[in-house]
Short mmCIF file of C-alpha atoms in Angstrom, two decimals:
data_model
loop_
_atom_site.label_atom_id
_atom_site.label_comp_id
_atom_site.label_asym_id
_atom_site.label_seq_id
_atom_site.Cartn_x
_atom_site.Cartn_y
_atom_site.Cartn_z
CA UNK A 1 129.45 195.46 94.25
CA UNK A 2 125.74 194.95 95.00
CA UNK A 3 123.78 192.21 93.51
CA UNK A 4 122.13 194.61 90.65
CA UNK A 5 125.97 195.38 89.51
CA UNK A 6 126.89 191.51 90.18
CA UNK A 7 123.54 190.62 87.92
CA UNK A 8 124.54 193.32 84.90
CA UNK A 9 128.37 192.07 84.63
CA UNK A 10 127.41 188.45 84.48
CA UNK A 11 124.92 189.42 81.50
CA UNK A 12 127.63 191.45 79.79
CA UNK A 13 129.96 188.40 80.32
CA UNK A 14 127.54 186.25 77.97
CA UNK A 15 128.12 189.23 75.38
CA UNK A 16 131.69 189.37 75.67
CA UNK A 17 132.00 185.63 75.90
CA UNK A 18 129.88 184.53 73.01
CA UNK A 19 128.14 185.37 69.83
CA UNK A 20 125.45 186.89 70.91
CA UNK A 21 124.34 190.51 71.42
CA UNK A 22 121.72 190.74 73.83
CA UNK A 23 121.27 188.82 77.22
CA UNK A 24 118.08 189.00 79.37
CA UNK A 25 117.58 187.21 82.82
CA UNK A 26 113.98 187.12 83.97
CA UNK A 27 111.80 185.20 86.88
CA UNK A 28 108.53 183.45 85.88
CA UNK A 29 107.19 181.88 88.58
CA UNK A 30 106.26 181.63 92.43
CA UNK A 31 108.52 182.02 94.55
CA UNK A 32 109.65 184.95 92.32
CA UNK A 33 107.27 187.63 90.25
CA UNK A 34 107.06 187.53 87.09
CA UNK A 35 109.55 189.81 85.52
CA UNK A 36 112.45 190.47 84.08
CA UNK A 37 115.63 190.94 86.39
CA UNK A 38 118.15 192.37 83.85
CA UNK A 39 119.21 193.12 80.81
CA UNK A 40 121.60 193.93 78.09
CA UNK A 41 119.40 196.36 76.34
CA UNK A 42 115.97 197.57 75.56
CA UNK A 43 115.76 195.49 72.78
CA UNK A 44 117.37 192.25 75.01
CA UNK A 45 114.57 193.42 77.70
CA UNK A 46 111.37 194.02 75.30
CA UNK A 47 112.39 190.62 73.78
CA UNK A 48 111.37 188.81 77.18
CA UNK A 49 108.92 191.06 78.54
CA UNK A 50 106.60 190.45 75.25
CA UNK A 51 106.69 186.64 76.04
CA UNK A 52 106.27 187.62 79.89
CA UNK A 53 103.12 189.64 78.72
CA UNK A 54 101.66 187.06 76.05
CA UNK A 55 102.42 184.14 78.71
CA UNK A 56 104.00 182.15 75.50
CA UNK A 57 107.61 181.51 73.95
CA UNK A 58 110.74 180.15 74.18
CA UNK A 59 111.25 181.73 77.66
CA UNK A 60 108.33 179.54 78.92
CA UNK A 61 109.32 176.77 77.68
CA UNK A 62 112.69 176.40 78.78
CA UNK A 63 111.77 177.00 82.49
CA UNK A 64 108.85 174.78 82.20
CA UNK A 65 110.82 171.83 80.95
CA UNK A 66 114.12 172.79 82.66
CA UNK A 67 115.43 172.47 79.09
CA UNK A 68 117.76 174.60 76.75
CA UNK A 69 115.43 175.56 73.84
CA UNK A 70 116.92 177.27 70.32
CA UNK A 71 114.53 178.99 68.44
CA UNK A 72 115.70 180.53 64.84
CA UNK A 73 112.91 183.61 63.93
CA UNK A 74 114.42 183.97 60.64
CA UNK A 75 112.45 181.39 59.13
CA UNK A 76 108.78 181.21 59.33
CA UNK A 77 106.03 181.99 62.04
CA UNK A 78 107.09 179.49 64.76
CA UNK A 79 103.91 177.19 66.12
CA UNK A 80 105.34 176.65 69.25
CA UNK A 81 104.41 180.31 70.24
CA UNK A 82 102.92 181.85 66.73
CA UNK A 83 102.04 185.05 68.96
CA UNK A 84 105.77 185.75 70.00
CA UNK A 85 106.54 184.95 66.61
CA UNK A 86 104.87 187.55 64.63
CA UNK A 87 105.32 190.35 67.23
CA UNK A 88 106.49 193.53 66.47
CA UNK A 89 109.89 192.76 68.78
CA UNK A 90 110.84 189.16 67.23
CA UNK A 91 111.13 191.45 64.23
CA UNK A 92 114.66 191.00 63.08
CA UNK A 93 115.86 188.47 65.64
CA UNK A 94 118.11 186.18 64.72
CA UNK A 95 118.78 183.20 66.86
CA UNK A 96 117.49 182.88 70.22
CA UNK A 97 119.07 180.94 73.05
CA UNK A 98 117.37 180.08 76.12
CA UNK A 99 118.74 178.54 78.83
CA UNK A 100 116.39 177.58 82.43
CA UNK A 101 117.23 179.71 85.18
CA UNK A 102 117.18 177.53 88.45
CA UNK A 103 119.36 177.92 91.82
CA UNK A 104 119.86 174.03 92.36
CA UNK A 105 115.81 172.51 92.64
CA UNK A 106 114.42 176.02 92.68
CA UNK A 107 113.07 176.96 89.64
CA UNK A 108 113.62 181.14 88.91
CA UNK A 109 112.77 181.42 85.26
CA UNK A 110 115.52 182.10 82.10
CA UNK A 111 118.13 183.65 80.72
CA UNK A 112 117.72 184.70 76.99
CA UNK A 113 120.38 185.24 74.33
CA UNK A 114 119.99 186.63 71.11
CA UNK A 115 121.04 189.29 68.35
CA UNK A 116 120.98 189.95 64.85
CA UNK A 117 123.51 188.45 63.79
CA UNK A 118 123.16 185.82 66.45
CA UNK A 119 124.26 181.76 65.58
CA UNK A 120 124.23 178.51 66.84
CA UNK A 121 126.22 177.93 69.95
CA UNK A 122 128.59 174.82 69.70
CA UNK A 123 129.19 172.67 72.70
CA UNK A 124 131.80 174.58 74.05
CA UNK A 125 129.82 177.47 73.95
CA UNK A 126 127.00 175.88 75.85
CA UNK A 127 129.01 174.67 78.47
CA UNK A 128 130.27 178.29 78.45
CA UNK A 129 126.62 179.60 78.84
CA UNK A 130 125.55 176.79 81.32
CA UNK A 131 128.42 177.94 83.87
CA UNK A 132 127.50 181.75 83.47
CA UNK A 133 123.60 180.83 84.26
CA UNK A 134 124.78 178.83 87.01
CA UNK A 135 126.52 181.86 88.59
CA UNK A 136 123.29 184.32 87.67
CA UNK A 137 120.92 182.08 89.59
CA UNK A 138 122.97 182.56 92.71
CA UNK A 139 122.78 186.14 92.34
CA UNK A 140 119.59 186.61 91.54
CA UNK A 141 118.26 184.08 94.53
CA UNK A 142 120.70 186.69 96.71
CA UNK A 143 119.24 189.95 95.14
CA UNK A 144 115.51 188.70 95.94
CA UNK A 145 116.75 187.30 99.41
CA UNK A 146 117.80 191.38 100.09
CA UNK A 147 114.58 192.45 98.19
CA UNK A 148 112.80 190.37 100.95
CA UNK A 149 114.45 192.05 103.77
CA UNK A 150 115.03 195.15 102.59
CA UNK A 151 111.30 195.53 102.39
CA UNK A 152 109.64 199.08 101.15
CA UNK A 153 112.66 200.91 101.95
CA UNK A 154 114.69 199.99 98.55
CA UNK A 155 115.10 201.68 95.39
CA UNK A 156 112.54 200.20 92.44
CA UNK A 157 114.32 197.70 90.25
CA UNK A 158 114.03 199.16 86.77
CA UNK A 159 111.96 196.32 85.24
CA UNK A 160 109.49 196.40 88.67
CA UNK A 161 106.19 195.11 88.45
CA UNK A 162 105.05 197.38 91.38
CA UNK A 163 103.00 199.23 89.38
CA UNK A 164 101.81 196.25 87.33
CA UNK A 165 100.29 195.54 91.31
CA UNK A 166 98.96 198.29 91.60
CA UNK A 167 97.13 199.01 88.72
CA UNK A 168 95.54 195.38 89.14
CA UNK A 169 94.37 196.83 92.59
CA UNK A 170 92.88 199.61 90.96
CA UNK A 171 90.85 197.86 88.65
CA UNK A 172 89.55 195.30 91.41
CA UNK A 173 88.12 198.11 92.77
CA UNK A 174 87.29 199.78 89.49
CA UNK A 175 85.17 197.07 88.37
CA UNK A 176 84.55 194.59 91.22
CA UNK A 177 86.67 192.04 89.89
CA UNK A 178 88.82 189.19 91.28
CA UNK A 179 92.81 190.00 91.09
CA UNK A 180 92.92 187.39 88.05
CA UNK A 181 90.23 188.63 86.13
CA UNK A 182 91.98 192.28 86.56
CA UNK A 183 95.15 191.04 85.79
CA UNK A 184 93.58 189.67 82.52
CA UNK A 185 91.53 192.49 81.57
CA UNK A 186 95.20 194.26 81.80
CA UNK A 187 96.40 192.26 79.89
CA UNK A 188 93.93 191.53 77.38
CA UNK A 189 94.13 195.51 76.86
CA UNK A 190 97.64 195.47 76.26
CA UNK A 191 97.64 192.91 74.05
CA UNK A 192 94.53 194.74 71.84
CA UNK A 193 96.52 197.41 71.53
CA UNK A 194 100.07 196.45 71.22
CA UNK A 195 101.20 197.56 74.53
CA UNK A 196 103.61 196.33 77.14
CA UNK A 197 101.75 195.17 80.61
CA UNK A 198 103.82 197.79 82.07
CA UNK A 199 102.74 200.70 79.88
CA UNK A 200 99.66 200.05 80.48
CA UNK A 201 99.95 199.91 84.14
CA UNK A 202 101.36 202.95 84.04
CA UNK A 203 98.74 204.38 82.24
CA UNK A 204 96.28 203.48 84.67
CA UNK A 205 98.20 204.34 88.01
CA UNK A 206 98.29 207.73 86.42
CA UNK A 207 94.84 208.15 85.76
CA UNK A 208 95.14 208.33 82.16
CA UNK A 209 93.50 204.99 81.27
CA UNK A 210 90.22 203.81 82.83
CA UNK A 211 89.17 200.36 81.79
CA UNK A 212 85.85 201.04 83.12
CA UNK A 213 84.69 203.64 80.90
CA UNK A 214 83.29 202.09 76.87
CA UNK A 215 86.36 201.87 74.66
CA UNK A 216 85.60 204.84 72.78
CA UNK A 217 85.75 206.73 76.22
CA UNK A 218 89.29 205.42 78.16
CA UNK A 219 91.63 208.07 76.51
CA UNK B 1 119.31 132.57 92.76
CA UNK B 2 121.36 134.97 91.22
CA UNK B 3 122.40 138.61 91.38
CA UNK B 4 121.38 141.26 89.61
CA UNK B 5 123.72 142.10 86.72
CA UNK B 6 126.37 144.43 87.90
CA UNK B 7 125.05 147.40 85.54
CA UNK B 8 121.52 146.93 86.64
CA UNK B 9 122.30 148.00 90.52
CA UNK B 10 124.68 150.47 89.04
CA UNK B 11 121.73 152.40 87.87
CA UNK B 12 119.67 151.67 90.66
CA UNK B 13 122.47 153.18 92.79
CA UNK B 14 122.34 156.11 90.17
CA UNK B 15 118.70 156.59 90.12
CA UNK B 16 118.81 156.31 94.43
CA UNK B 17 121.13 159.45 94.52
CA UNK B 18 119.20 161.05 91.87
CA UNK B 19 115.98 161.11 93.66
CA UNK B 20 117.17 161.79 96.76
CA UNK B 21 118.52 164.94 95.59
CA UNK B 22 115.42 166.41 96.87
CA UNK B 23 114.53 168.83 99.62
CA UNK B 24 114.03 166.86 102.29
CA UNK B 25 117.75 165.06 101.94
CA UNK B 26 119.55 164.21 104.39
CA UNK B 27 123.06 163.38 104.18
CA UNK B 28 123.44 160.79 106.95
CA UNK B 29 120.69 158.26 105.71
CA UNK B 30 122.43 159.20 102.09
CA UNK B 31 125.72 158.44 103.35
CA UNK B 32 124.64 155.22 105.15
CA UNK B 33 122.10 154.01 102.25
CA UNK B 34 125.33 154.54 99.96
CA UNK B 35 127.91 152.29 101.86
CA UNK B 36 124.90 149.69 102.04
CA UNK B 37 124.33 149.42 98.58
CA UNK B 38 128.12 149.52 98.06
CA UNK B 39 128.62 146.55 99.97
CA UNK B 40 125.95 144.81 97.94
CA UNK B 41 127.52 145.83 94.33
CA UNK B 42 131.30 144.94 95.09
CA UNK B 43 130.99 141.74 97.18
CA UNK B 44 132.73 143.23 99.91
CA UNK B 45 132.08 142.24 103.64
CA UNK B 46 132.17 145.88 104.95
CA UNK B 47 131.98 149.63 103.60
CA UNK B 48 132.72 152.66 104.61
CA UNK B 49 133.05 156.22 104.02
CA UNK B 50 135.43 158.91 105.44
CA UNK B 51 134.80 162.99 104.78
CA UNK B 52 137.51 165.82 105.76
CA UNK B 53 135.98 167.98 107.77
CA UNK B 54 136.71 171.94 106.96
CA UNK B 55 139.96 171.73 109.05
CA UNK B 56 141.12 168.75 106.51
CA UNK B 57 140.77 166.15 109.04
CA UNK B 58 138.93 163.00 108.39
CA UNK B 59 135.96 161.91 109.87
CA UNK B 60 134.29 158.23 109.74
CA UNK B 61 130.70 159.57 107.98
CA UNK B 62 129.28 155.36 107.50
CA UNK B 63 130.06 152.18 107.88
CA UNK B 64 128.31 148.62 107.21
CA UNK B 65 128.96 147.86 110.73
CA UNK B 66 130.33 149.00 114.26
CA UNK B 67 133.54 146.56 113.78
CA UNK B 68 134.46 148.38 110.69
CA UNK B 69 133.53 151.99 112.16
CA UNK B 70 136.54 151.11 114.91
CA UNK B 71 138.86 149.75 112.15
CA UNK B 72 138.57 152.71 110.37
CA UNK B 73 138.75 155.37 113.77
CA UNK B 74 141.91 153.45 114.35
CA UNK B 75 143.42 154.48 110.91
CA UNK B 76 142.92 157.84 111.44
CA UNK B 77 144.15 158.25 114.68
CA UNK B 78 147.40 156.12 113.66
CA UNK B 79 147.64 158.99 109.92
CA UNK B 80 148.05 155.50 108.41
CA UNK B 81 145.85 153.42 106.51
CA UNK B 82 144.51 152.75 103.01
CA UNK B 83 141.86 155.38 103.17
CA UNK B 84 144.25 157.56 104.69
CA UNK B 85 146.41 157.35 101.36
CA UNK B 86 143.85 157.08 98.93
CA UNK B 87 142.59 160.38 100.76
CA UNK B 88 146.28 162.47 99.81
CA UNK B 89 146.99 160.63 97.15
CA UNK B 90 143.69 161.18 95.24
CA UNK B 91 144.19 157.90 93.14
CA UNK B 92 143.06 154.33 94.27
CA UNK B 93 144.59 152.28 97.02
CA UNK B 94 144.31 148.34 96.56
CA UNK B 95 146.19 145.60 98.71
CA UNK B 96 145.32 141.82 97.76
CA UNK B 97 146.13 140.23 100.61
CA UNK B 98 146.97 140.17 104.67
CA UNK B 99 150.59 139.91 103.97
CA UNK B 100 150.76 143.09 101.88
CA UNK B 101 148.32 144.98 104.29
CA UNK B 102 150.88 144.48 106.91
CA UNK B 103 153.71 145.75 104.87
CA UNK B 104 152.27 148.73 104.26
CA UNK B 105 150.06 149.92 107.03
CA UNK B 106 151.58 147.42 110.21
CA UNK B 107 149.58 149.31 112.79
CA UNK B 108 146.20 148.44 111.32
CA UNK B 109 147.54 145.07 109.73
CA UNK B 110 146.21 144.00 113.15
CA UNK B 111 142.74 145.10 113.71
CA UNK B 112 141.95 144.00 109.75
CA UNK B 113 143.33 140.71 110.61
CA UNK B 114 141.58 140.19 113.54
CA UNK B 115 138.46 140.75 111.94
CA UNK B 116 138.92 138.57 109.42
CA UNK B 117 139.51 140.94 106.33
CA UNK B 118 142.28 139.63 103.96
CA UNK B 119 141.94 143.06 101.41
CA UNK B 120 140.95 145.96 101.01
CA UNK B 121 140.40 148.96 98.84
CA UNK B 122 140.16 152.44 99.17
CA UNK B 123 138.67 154.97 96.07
CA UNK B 124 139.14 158.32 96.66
CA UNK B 125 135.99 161.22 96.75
CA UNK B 126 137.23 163.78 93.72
CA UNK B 127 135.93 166.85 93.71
CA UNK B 128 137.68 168.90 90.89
CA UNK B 129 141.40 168.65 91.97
CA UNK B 130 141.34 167.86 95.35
CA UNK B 131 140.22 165.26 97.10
CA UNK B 132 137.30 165.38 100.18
CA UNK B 133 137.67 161.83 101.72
CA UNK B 134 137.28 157.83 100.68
CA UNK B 135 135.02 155.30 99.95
CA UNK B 136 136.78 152.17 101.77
CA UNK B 137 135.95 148.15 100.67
CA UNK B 138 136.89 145.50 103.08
CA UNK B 139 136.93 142.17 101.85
CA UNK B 140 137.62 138.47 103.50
CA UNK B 141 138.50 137.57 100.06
CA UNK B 142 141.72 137.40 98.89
CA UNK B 143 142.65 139.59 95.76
CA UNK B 144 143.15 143.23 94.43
CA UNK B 145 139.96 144.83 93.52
CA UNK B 146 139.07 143.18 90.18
CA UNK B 147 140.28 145.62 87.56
CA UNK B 148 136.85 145.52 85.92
CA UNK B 149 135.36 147.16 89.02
CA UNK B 150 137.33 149.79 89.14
CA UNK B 151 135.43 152.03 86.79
CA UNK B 152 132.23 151.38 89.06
CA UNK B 153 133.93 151.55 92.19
CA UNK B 154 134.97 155.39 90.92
CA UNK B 155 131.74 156.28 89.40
CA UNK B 156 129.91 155.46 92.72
CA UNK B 157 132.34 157.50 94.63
CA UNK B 158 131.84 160.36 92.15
CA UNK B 159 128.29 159.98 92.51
CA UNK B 160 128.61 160.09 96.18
CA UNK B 161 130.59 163.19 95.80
CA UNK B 162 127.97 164.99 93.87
CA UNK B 163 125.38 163.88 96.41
CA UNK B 164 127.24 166.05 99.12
CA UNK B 165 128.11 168.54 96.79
CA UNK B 166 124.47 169.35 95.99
CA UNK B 167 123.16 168.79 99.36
CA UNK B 168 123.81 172.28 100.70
CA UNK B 169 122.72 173.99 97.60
CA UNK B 170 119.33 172.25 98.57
CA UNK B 171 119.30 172.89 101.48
CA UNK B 172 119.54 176.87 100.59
CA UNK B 173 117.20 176.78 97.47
CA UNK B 174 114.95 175.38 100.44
CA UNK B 175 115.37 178.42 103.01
CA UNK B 176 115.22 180.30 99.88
CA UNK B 177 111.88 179.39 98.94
CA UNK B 178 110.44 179.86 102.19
CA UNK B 179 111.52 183.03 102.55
CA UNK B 180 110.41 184.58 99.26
CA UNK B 181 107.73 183.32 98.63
CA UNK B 182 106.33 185.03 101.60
CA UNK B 183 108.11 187.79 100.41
CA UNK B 184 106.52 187.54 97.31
CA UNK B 185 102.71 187.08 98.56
CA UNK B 186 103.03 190.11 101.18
CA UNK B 187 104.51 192.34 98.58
CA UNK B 188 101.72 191.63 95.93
CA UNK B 189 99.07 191.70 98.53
CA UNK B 190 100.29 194.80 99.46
CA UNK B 191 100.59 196.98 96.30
CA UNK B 192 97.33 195.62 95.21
CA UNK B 193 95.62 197.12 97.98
CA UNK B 194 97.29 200.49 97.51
CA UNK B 195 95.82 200.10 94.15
CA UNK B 196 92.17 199.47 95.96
CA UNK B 197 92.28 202.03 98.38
CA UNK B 198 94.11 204.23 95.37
CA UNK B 199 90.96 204.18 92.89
CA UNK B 200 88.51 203.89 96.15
CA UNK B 201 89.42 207.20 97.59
CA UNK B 202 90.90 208.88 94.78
CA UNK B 203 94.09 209.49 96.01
CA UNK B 204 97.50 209.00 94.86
CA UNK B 205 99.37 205.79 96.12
CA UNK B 206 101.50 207.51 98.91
CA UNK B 207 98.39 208.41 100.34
CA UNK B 208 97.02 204.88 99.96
CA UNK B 209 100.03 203.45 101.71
CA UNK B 210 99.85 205.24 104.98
CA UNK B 211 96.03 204.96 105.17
CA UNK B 212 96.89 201.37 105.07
CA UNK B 213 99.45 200.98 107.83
CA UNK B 214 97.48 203.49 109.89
CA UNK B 215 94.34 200.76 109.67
CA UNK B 216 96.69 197.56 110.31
CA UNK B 217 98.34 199.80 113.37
CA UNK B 218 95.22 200.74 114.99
CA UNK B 219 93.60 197.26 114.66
CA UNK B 220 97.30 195.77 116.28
CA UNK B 221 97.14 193.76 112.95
CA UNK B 222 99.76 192.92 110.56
CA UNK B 223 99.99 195.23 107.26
CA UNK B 224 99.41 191.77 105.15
CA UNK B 225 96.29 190.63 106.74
CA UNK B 226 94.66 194.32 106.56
CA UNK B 227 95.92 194.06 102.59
CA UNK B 228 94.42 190.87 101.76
CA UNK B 229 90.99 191.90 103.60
CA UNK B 230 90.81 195.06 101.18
CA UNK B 231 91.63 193.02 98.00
CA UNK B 232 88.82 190.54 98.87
CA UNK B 233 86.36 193.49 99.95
CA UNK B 234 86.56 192.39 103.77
CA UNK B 235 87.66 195.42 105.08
CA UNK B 236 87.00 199.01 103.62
CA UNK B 237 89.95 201.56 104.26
#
């Protein structure tokens, strides 16, 4: 089984093992990128990658403060992370679950449980959820451990922020920018027009999106 | 001038293991720091601490002093001793006086005698079922270990036990770390300048990626140092 398989049958195991119906594990910070490393669905994925994009959520928090944080969206707009909140994805999510993804004192980032008809885990379930996450930060410290050696030679993860690279590249040299003010223009663009950060790299590695042209002129 | 109260250095024996469950730990000054505070805690003349190694067979790891190091070398030799039993039996091994020491474990009775220790008690390491070694008291007071103590007594060997436990997931998260993060900056680096040289030339990023590695082979320099010289307008590819 190789550590991508190892990764998806530990997040189905929170599905089968709980109530919940989506499971996303992601890395947010150095040594890792920032991404998400699997998930149960689109939905599971978009779910993290929005907060990953917006750089605010229950995601962050959790691996900030090395803390389990519960967030319910039924209610109303959460301050904690009002962008999130009123997002087209948070649309319809029940409960989220967050628990901090670490492999002993490394920090990786979360894993994320939620659904529709998500609810409240007891204690029981926690500790049930604690001792799954404690099994997908080994696996996901292995995965980027073969990442690192495999070098160019591997096959793209699905959620890869290769292109997210690239396109940040591009734009340095599009508009003689630093690689954080590119990365923020990217960003700022996606978030002006409801886009992922990876559409919109996309976009621009493809030559259909130039940032340096006057709004009216990029597509 | 008094002690502290018993619950005070409890948690200053708690809070020791909990910060040094850091990356630079190291299990020997742990080990020895452990049996030292021990000694301090429980009133005993001497502590000291046996591991099974991963063929089962146990190993002195500390002790408060060289007498006690022999003492204990001598029980494991013999297979016979109260750390020996408190080791397979996983529950705690107490004897109150000389007398009773001799009963039990004659070939030792000796050496303990001889060094003036007139109990002892030995509290097993648990780690889920088993058992990895013991956390042995030597006293040159007469008596079982006070019932009382016995809760603390376990709770520093369990906290001992976690200690080791987590010390070789540290030390991986630490090779870990090292290793991708470097990873992590030389693959950035990287696709960022394919992304330069990309929009640059106006080519695609194939193109961009062998341009690149040409540059760094021709120079003799690495592909990562070439990379960061393009993102920071250095070098022009």
């Amino acid at each position: 089984m190789t550590t991508d398989d190892e990764l998806a049958t530990l997040l189905a195991s929170f599905l089968t093992l709980l109530p919940v119906e989506d499971a996303a594990a992601s890395s947010l910070g150095r040594p890792f990128d920032l991404e998400v490393l699997g998930a149960t669905s689109v939905r599971a994925a978009a779910l993290t990658e929005a907060q990953i994009d917006l750089g605010e959520g229950p995601v962050w928090e959790a691996y900030r403060t090395g803390r389990t944080v519960t967030t319910d969206m039924h209610g109303a707009v959460e301050t904690r992370w009002p962008f999130f909140s009123s997002s087209p994805v948070a649309v319809g999510v029940g409960v989220i679950t967050v628990l901090p993804l670490a492999f002993g004192p490394l920090r990786i980032g979360a894993v994320s449980l939620s659904g529709v008809a998500a609810t409240h885990l007891d204690e029981q379930q926690m500790t049930v959820a604690a001792n799954l996450v404690l099994l997908v930060g080994r696996t996901v410290v292995a995965q980027a451990l073969e990442r690192a050696q495999d070098g160019e030679t591997r096959r793209d993860p699905v959620f890869s922020r290769r292109e997210v690279h690239q396109a940040t590249g591009m734009l340095i040299s599009q508009l003689g920018v630093t690689p954080a003010d590119a990365l923020m223009t990217l960003r700022a663009h996606a978030f002006s027009h409801s886009m992922t950060v990876r559409d919109v790299a996309a976009e621009i590695v493809a030559k259909r999106l130039d940032l340096s042209l006057e709004p009216d002129d990029r597509k | 001038m008094s002690a502290p109260p018993r619950e005070k250095q409890l948690l200053d024996t708690l809070t020791f293991v909990a910060d040094t469950l850091v990356d630079d730990f190291d299990v020997v000054d742990f080990l020895h720091d452990l049996v030292d505070r021990c000694a301090a805690i429980f009133d005993a003349v001497d502590v000291g601490l046996v591991l099974a190694d991963e063929h089962g067979e146990l190993v002195v790891m500390a002790s408060t002093n060289e007498r006690l190091h022999l003492i204990e070398v001598l029980q494991l030799s013999a297979g016979n001793g109260p750390c020996v039993d408190a080791y397979h039996s996983g529950a705690l091994v107490t004897a109150g006086d000389i007398e009773e020491i001799a009963r039990r474990w004659p070939p030792f009775a000796s050496a303990a005698r001889d060094s003036g220790y007139q109990s002892v008690h030995a509290v097993p390491l648990r780690l889920r079922q088993g058992t990895i070694g013991s956390l042995n008291l030597f006293s040159d007071k007469l008596g079982e270990l006070d019932p009382r103590d016995v809760p603390a007594a376990q709770t520093i060997a369990d906290v001992c036990t976690i200690g080791l436990v987590q010390e070789r997931t540290i030390r991986e998260a630490s090779l870990a770390r090292d290793q991708l993060q470097h990873a992590l900056d030389a693959r950035i680096v990287i696709e960022q300048a394919k992304g330069v040289i990309a929009h640059s030339r106006d080519i695609d990023m194939e193109t961009a990626w062998r341009m690149l590695r040409q540059r760094a082979r021709s120079h003799q320099a690495r592909v990562t140092d070439i990379a960061r010289g393009v993102i920071d307008g250095l070098i022009t590819i």
